[in-house]
PDB file of N, CA and C in Angstrom:
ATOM      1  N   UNK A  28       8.138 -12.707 -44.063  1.00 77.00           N
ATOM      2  CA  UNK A  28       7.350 -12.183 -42.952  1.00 77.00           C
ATOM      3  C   UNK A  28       7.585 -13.025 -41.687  1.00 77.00           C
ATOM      4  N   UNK A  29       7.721 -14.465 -41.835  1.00 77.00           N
ATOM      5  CA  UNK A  29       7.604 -15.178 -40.677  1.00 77.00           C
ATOM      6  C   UNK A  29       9.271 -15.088 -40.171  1.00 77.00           C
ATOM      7  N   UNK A  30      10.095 -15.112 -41.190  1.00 78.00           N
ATOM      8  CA  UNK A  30      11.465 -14.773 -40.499  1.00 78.00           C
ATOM      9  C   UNK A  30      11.483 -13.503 -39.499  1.00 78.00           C
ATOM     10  N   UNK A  31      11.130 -12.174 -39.965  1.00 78.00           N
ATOM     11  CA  UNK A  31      10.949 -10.960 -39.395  1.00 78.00           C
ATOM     12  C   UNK A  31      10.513 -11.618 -37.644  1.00 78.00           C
ATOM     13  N   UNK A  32       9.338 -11.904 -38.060  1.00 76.00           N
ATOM     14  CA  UNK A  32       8.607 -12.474 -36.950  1.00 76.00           C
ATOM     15  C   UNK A  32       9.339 -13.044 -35.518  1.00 76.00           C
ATOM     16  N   UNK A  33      10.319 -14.282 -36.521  1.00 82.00           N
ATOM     17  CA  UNK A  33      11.105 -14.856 -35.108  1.00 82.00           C
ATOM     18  C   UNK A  33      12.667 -13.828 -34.808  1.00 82.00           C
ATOM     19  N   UNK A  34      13.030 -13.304 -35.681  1.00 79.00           N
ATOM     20  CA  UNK A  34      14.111 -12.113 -35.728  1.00 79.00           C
ATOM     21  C   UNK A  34      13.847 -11.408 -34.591  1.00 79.00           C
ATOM     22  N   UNK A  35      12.651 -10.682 -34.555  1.00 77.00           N
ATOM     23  CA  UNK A  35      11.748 -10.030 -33.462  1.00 77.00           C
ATOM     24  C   UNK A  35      11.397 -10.837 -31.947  1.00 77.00           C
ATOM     25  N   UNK A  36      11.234 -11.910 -32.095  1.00 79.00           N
ATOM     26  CA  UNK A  36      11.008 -12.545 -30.971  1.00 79.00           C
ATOM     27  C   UNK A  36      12.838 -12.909 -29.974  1.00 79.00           C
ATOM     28  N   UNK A  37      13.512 -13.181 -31.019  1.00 77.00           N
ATOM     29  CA  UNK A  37      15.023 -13.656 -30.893  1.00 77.00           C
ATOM     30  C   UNK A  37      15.313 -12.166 -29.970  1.00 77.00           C
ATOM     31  N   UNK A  38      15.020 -10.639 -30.387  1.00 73.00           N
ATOM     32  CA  UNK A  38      15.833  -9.544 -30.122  1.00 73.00           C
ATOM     33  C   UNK A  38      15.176  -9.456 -28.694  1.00 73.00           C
ATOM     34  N   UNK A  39      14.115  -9.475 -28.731  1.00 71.00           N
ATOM     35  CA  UNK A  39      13.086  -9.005 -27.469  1.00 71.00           C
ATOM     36  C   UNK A  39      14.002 -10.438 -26.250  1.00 71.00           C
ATOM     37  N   UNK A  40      14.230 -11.652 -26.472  1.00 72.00           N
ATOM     38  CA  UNK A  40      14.249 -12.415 -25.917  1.00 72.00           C
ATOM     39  C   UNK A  40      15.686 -12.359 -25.051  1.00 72.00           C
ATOM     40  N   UNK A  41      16.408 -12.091 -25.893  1.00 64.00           N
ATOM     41  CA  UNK A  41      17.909 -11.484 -25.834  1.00 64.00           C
ATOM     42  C   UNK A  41      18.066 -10.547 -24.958  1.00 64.00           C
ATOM     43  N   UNK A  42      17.667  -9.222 -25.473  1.00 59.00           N
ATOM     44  CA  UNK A  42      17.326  -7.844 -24.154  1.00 59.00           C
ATOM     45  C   UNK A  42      16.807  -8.326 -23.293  1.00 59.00           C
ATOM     46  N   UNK A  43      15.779  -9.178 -22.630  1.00 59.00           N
ATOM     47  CA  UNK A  43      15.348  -9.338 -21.508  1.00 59.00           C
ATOM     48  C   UNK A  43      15.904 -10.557 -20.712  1.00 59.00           C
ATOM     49  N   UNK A  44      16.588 -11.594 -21.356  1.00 55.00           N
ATOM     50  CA  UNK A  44      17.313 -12.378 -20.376  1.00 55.00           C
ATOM     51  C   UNK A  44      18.835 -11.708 -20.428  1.00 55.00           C
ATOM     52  N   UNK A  45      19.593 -10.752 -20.865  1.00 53.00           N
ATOM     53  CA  UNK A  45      20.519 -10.343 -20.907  1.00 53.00           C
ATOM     54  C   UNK A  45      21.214  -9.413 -20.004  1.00 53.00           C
ATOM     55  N   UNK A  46      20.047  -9.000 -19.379  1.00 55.00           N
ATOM     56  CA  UNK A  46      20.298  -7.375 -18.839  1.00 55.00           C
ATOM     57  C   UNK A  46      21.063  -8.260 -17.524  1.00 55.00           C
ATOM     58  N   UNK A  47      21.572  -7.133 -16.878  1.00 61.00           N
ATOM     59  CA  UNK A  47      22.544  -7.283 -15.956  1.00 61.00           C
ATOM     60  C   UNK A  47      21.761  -7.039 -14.697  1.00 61.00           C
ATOM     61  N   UNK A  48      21.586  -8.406 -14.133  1.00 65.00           N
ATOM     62  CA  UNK A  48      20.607  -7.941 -12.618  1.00 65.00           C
ATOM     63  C   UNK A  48      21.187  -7.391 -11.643  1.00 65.00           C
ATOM     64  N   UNK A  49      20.693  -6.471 -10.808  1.00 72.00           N
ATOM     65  CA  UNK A  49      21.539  -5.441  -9.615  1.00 72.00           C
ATOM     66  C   UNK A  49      21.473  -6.632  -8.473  1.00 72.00           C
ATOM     67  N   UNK A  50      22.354  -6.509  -7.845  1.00 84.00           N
ATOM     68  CA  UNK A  50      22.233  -7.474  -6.465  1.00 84.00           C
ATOM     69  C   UNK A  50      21.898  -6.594  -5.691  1.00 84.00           C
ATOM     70  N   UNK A  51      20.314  -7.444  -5.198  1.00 88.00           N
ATOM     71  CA  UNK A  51      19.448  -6.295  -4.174  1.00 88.00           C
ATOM     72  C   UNK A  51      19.625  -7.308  -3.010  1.00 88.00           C
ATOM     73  N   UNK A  52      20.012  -6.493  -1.652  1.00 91.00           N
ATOM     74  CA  UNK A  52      20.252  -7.033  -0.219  1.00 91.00           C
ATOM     75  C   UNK A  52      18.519  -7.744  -0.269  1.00 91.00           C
ATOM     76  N   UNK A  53      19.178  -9.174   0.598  1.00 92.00           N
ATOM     77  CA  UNK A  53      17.841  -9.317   0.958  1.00 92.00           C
ATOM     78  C   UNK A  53      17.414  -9.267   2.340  1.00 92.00           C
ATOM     79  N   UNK A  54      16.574  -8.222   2.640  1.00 92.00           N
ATOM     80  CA  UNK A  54      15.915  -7.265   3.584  1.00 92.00           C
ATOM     81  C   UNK A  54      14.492  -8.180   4.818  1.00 92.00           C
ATOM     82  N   UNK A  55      14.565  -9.452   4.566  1.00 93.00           N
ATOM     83  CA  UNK A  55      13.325 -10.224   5.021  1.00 93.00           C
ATOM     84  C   UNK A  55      13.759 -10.680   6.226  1.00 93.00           C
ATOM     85  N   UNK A  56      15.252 -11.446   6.311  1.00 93.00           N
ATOM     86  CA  UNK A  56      15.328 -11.765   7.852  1.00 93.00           C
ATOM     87  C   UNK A  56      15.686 -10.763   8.676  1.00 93.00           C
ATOM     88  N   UNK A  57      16.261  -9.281   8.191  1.00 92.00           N
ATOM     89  CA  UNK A  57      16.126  -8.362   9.075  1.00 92.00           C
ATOM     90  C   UNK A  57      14.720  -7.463   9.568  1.00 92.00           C
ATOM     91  N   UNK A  58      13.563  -7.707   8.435  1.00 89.00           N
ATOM     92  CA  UNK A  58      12.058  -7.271   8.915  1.00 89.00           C
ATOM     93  C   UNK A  58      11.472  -8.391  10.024  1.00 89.00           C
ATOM     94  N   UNK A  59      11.840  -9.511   9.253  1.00 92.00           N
ATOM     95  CA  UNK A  59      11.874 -10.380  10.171  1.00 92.00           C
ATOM     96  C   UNK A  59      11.876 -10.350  11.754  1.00 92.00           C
ATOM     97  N   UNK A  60      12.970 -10.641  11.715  1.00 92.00           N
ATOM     98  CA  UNK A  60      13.541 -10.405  13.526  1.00 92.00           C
ATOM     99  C   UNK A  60      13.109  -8.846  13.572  1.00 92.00           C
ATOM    100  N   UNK A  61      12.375  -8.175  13.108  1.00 89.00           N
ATOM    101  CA  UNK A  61      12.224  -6.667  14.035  1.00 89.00           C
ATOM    102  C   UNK A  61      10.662  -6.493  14.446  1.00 89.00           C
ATOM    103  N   UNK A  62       9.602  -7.741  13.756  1.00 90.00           N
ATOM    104  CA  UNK A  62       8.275  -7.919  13.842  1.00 90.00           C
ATOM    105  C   UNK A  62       8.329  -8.661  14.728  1.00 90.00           C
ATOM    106  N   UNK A  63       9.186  -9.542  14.828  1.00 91.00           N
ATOM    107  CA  UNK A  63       8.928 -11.003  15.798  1.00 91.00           C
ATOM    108  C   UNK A  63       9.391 -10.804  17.156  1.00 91.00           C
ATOM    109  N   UNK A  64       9.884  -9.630  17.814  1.00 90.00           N
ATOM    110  CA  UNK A  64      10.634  -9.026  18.516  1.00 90.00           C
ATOM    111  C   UNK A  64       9.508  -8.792  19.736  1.00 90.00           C
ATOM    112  N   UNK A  65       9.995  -9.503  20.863  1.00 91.00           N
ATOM    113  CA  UNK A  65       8.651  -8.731  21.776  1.00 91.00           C
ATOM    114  C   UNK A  65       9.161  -7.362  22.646  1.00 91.00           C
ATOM    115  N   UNK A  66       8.649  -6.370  22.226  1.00 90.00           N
ATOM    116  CA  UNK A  66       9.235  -5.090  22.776  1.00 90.00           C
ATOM    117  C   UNK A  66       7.768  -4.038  23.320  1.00 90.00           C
ATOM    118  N   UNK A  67       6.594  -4.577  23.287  1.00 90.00           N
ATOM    119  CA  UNK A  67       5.622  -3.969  23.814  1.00 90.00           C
ATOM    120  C   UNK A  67       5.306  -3.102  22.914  1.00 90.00           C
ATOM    121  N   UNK A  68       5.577  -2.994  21.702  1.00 90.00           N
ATOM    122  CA  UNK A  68       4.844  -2.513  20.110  1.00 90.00           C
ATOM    123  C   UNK A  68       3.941  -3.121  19.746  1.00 90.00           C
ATOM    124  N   UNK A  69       2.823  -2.312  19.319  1.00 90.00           N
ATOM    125  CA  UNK A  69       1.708  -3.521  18.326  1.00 90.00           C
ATOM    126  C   UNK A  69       2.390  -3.428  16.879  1.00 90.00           C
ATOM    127  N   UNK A  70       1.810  -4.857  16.443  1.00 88.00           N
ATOM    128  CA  UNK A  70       2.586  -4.936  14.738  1.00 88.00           C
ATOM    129  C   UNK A  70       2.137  -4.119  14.301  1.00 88.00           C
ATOM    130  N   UNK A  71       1.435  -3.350  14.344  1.00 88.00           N
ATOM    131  CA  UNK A  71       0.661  -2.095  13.148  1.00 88.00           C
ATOM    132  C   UNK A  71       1.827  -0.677  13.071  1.00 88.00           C
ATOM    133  N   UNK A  72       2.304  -0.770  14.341  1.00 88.00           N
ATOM    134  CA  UNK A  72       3.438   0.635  14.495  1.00 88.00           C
ATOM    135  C   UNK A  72       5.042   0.283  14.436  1.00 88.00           C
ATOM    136  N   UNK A  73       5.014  -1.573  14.270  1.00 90.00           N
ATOM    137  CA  UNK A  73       6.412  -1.265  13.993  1.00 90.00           C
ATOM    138  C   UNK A  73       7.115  -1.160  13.357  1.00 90.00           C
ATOM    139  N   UNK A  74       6.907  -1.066  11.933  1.00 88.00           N
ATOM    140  CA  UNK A  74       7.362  -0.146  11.134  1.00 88.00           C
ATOM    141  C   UNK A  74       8.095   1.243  10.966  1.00 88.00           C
ATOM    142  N   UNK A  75       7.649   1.839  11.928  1.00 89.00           N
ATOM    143  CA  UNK A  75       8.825   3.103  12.337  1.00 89.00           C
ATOM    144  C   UNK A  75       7.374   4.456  12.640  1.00 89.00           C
ATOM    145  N   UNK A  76       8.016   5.762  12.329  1.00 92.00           N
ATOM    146  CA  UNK A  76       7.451   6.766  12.117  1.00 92.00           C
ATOM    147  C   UNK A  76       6.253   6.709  11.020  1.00 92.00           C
ATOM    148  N   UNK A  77       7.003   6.171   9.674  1.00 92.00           N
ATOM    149  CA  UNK A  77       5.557   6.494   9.077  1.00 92.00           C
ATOM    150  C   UNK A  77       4.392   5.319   9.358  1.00 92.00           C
ATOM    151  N   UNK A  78       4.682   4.421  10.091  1.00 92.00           N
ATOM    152  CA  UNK A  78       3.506   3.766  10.297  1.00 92.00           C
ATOM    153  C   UNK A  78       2.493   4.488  11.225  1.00 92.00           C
ATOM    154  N   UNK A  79       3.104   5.253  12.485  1.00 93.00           N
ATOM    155  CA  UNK A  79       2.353   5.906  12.979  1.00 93.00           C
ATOM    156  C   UNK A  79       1.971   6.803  12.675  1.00 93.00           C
ATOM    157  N   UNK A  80       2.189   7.416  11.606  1.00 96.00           N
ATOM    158  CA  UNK A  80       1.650   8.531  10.744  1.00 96.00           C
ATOM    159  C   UNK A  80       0.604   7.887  10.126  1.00 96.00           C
ATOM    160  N   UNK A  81       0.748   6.988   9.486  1.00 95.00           N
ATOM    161  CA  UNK A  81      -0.227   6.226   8.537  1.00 95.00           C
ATOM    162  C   UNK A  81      -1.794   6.289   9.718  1.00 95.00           C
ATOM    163  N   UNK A  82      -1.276   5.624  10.707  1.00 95.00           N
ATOM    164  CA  UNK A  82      -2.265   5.048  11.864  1.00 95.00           C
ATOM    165  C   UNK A  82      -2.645   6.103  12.498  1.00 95.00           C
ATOM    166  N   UNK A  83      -2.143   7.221  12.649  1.00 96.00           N
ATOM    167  CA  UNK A  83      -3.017   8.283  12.979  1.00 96.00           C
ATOM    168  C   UNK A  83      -3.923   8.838  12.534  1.00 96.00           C
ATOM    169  N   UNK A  84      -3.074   8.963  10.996  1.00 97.00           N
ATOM    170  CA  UNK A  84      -4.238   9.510   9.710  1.00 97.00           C
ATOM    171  C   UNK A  84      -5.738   8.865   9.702  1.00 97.00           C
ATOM    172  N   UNK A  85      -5.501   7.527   9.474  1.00 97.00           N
ATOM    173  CA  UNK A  85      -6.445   6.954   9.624  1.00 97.00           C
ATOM    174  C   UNK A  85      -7.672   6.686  10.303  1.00 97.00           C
ATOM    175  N   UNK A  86      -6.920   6.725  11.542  1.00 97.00           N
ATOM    176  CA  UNK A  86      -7.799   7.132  13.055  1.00 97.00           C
ATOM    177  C   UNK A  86      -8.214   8.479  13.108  1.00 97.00           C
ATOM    178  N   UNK A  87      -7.878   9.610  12.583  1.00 98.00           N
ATOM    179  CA  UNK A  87      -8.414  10.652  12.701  1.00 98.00           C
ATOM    180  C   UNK A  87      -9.345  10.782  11.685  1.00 98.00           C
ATOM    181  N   UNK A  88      -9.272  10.118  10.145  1.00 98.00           N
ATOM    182  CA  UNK A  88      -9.988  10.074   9.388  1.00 98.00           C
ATOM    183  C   UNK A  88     -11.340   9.728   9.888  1.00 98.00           C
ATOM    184  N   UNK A  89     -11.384   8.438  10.155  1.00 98.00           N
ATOM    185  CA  UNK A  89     -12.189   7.175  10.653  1.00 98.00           C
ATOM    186  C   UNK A  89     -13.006   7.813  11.798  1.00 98.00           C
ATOM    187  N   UNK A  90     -12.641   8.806  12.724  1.00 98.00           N
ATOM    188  CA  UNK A  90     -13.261   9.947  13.564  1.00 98.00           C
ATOM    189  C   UNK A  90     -13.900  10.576  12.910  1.00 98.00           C
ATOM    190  N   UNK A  91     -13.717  11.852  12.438  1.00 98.00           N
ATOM    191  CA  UNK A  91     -14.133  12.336  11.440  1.00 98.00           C
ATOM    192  C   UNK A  91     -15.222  12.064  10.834  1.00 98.00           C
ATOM    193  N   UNK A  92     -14.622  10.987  10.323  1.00 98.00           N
ATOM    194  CA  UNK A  92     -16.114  10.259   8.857  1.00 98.00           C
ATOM    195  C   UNK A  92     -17.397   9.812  10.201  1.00 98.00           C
ATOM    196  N   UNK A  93     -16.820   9.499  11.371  1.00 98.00           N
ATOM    197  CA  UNK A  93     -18.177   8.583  11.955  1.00 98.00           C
ATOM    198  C   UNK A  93     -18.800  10.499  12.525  1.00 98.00           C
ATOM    199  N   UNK A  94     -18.367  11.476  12.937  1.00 98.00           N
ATOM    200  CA  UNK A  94     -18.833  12.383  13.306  1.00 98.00           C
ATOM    201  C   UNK A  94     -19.513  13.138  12.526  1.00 98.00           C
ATOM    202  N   UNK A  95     -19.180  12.477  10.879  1.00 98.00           N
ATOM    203  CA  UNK A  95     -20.347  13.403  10.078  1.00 98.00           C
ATOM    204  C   UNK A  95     -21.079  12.907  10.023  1.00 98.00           C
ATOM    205  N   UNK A  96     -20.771  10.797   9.693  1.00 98.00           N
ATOM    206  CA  UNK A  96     -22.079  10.663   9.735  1.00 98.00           C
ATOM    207  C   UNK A  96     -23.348  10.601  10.928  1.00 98.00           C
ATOM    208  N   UNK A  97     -22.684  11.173  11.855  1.00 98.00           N
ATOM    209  CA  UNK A  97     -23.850  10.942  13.134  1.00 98.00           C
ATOM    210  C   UNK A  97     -24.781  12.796  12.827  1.00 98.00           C
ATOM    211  N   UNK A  98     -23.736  13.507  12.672  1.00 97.00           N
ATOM    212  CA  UNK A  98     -24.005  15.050  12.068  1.00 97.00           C
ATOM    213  C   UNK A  98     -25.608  14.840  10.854  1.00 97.00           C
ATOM    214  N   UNK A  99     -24.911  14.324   9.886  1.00 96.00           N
ATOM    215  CA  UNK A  99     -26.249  13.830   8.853  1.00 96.00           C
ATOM    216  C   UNK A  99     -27.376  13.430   9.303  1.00 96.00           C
ATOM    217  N   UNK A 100     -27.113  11.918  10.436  1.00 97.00           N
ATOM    218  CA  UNK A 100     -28.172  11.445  11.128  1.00 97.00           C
ATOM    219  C   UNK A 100     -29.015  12.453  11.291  1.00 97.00           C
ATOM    220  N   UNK A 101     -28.689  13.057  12.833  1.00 95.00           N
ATOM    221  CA  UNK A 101     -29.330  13.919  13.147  1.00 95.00           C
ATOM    222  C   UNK A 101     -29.552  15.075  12.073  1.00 95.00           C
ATOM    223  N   UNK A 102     -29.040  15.526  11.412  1.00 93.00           N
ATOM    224  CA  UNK A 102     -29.724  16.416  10.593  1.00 93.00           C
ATOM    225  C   UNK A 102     -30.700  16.210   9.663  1.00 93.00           C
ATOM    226  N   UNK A 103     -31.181  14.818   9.296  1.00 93.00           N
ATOM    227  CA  UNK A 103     -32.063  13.860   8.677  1.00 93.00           C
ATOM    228  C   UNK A 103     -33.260  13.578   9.576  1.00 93.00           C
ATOM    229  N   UNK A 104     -32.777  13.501  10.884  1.00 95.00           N
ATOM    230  CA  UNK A 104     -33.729  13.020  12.064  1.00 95.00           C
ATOM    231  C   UNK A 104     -34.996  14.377  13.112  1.00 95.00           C
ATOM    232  N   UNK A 105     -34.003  15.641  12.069  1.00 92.00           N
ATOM    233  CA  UNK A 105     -34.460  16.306  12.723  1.00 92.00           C
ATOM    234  C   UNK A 105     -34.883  18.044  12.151  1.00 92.00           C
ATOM    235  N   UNK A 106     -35.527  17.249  10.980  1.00 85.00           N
ATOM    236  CA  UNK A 106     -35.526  18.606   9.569  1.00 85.00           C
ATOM    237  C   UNK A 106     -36.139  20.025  10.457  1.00 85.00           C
ATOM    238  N   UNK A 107     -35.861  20.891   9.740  1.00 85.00           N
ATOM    239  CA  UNK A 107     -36.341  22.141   9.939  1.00 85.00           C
ATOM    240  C   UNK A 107     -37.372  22.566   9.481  1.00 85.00           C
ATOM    241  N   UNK A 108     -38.000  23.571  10.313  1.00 81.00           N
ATOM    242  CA  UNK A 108     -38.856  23.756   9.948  1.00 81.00           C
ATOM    243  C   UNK A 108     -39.331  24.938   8.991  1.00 81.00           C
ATOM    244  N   UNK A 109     -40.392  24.655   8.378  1.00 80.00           N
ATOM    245  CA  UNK A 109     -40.730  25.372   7.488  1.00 80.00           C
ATOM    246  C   UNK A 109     -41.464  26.564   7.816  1.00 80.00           C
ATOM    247  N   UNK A 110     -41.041  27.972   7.386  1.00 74.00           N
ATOM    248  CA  UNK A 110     -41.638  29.064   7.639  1.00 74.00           C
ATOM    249  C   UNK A 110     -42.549  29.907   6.723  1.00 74.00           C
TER     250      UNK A 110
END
């Protein structure tokens, strides 16, 4: 049983330091220099298109949510009446 055991540990150990790592570009000093860049962007949009997608969403969300809850307010503040 205890042979099995390290047999098992040996195979698992093997497959995972074995595998063949992909050489991934590294992408940091080019984010880098494109954040640190003074070009009259705020850091929140320079990311590209979908950041300003992101940041719109959000902002329109964030609208939204405060316009219902002022909607509720007043509809809390100002019950109807009973007939």
């Amino acid at each position: 049983m205890y042979r099995h055991m390290i047999a098992v540990q040996q195979v698992a150990r093997r497959s995972i330091t074995s595998t063949a790592r992909r050489s991934v570009e590294n992408k940091v000093p080019q984010k880098q220099k494109l954040f640190q860049e003074d070009n009259g962007i705020p850091v929140h949009l320079k990311g590209g298109s979908s950041d300003a997608l992101l940041y719109r969403t959000t902002m329109a969300l964030t609208i939204l949510g405060a316009g219902y809850v002022v909607y509720e307010l007043v509809k809390a503040a100002f019950p109807q009446k009973k007939v």
